Amino acid sequence: MSNESLIIDDDDRYSRLRLIAWWHQEKLANAKVLVVGAGALGNEVLKNLALLGIGNVYVVDFDEIEQSNLTRSVLFRQRDCGRPKAEAAAETIRDINPDTTITPMMANVVTDVGLGLFRDVDVVIGCLDNREARLWVNRQCWKVNTPWIDGGIQEINGVVKVFAPPDSACYECAMTENDYRLINLRYSCPLLRQEDLLAGKVPTAPTISSIIAGMQVQEALKLIHGMPVESGVACVFNGVTNQFYKTSFQRREDCLSHETYPAPIELPLSCSESTATDLFAAVRESLDVEDAMTLSLDRDLVVDVRCAKCDTQARIMKPLQVVGTDEAKCPECGETAKPTLTHSIASDSALASETLASLGVPPYDIVRVETSAGEQVVLLGGDAEQPMTNDK
Ligand SMILES: [Zn+2]
Ligand SMILES: [Zn+2]
């Protein structure tokens, strides 16, 4: 036995981990990690984060547990069927390690999670099954300079990709024409989402989710420790032949994802209580300017739909991403109705008196306001105590 065995404190849960030369358990205890998706990969990622003693974990998922999830989800039990995945996962995580504070968010990552949370965390881990959500997570991470680790699995094969803003190649840099085509297909005529095209029925074995999630969390572990991590690179594992290779993505300078925001000003505004007019007033006060302003919406807002046949109009006031085909139909005659979309709210617009939440802005979001003095970036600090999600 070496001398080291003498200094192990057996009452310390992390004593064996601390023996790794470069390990800093305190860095893990102080770390904040956002996990997007609580499916097969998400379960394994969350399990690893809890075993490591990561101090703060947020998990976003709006699905409920089905029987077929039980073969690939270490955190779910038979009795959990029908419960929200995020909630059941959080419960097991607290049991695995009480040192990990986990916040479940029964939410859609695109429409319900504020950019402030993406800014506050050290790393985002993507456990997603569709391109649209990955593209969204990628753009959010770039805006606030937070690295993210994407994982993908199919049958017994998988891939891990690390993206580190602002300089590495990003998820969108690696997207092909076909990827864009498949995303646009979901917004085909009349622009609204077609539920039938929803992704997510890819067959996977629990063994590959362990392997890929293990790699994702190991990369996160290195990032949290400030160790070098290769970014803009895909690690591809072929589970049939056990071949493992890396491929680098080419950074595209014209890529639409590469926008990084300046540090936001934090104002005591809340998405559910403050209107766009309140926002403009607060920005005027903080900048000491008197002029017209425009709020740029990150999510296209469907204001209403109008029927071309009978001219019936129905108010929607929801982000495009969550308007279903049912709502896109005329309530009178059932004909497909035409949506009115907006992506900005001017201070003299009738919509300026709406709350930010009804304009599709989630809690603790970071919003952009156009002023004569340039663009101002604002964090909705009034939501800081509850930086979670729109109530579901
Ligand atoms: Zn890019
Ligand atoms: Zn009609």
PDB file of N, CA and C and ligand atoms in Angstrom, residues 138 142 168-174 250-252 255-258, ligand 1:
ATOM      1  N   ASN A 138     -27.301  25.604 -30.197  1.00  0.00           N
ATOM      2  CA  ASN A 138     -26.042  26.111 -30.734  1.00  0.00           C
ATOM      3  C   ASN A 138     -26.048  27.648 -30.790  1.00  0.00           C
ATOM      4  N   TRP A 142     -23.801  30.324 -28.549  1.00  0.00           N
ATOM      5  CA  TRP A 142     -22.888  31.283 -29.179  1.00  0.00           C
ATOM      6  C   TRP A 142     -23.165  32.696 -28.680  1.00  0.00           C
ATOM      7  N   SER A 168     -14.441  28.313 -32.328  1.00  0.00           N
ATOM      8  CA  SER A 168     -14.420  27.006 -32.988  1.00  0.00           C
ATOM      9  C   SER A 168     -15.465  26.952 -34.098  1.00  0.00           C
ATOM     10  N   ALA A 169     -15.396  25.931 -34.919  1.00  0.00           N
ATOM     11  CA  ALA A 169     -16.498  25.655 -35.828  1.00  0.00           C
ATOM     12  C   ALA A 169     -17.693  25.287 -34.957  1.00  0.00           C
ATOM     13  N   CYS A 170     -18.908  25.597 -35.421  1.00  0.00           N
ATOM     14  CA  CYS A 170     -20.083  25.328 -34.597  1.00  0.00           C
ATOM     15  C   CYS A 170     -20.958  24.270 -35.261  1.00  0.00           C
ATOM     16  N   TYR A 171     -22.037  23.929 -34.583  1.00  0.00           N
ATOM     17  CA  TYR A 171     -22.957  22.921 -35.113  1.00  0.00           C
ATOM     18  C   TYR A 171     -23.465  23.317 -36.491  1.00  0.00           C
ATOM     19  N   GLU A 172     -23.786  24.606 -36.645  1.00  0.00           N
ATOM     20  CA  GLU A 172     -24.350  25.046 -37.925  1.00  0.00           C
ATOM     21  C   GLU A 172     -23.295  25.041 -39.035  1.00  0.00           C
ATOM     22  N   CYS A 173     -22.040  25.328 -38.686  1.00  0.00           N
ATOM     23  CA  CYS A 173     -20.969  25.262 -39.692  1.00  0.00           C
ATOM     24  C   CYS A 173     -20.965  23.892 -40.371  1.00  0.00           C
ATOM     25  N   ALA A 174     -21.312  22.862 -39.581  1.00  0.00           N
ATOM     26  CA  ALA A 174     -21.234  21.481 -40.077  1.00  0.00           C
ATOM     27  C   ALA A 174     -22.533  21.039 -40.748  1.00  0.00           C
ATOM     28  N   GLN A 250     -15.049  22.343 -40.620  1.00  0.00           N
ATOM     29  CA  GLN A 250     -14.496  23.579 -41.169  1.00  0.00           C
ATOM     30  C   GLN A 250     -15.347  24.745 -40.664  1.00  0.00           C
ATOM     31  N   ARG A 251     -14.718  25.729 -40.049  1.00  0.00           N
ATOM     32  CA  ARG A 251     -15.472  26.900 -39.611  1.00  0.00           C
ATOM     33  C   ARG A 251     -15.884  27.723 -40.833  1.00  0.00           C
ATOM     34  N   ARG A 252     -17.172  28.066 -40.894  1.00  0.00           N
ATOM     35  CA  ARG A 252     -17.681  28.878 -42.008  1.00  0.00           C
ATOM     36  C   ARG A 252     -17.852  30.304 -41.536  1.00  0.00           C
ATOM     37  N   CYS A 255     -21.363  31.752 -41.414  1.00  0.00           N
ATOM     38  CA  CYS A 255     -22.335  30.968 -40.660  1.00  0.00           C
ATOM     39  C   CYS A 255     -23.255  31.882 -39.840  1.00  0.00           C
ATOM     40  N   LEU A 256     -24.544  31.577 -39.864  1.00  0.00           N
ATOM     41  CA  LEU A 256     -25.536  32.435 -39.208  1.00  0.00           C
ATOM     42  C   LEU A 256     -25.543  32.303 -37.689  1.00  0.00           C
ATOM     43  N   SER A 257     -24.827  31.324 -37.151  1.00  0.00           N
ATOM     44  CA  SER A 257     -24.847  31.098 -35.699  1.00  0.00           C
ATOM     45  C   SER A 257     -23.811  31.919 -34.938  1.00  0.00           C
ATOM     46  N   HIS A 258     -22.918  32.610 -35.652  1.00  0.00           N
ATOM     47  CA  HIS A 258     -21.755  33.163 -34.946  1.00  0.00           C
ATOM     48  C   HIS A 258     -21.967  34.519 -34.289  1.00  0.00           C
TER      49      HIS A 258
HETATM   50 ZN    ZN B   1     -20.954  28.127 -37.329  1.00  0.00          ZN
END
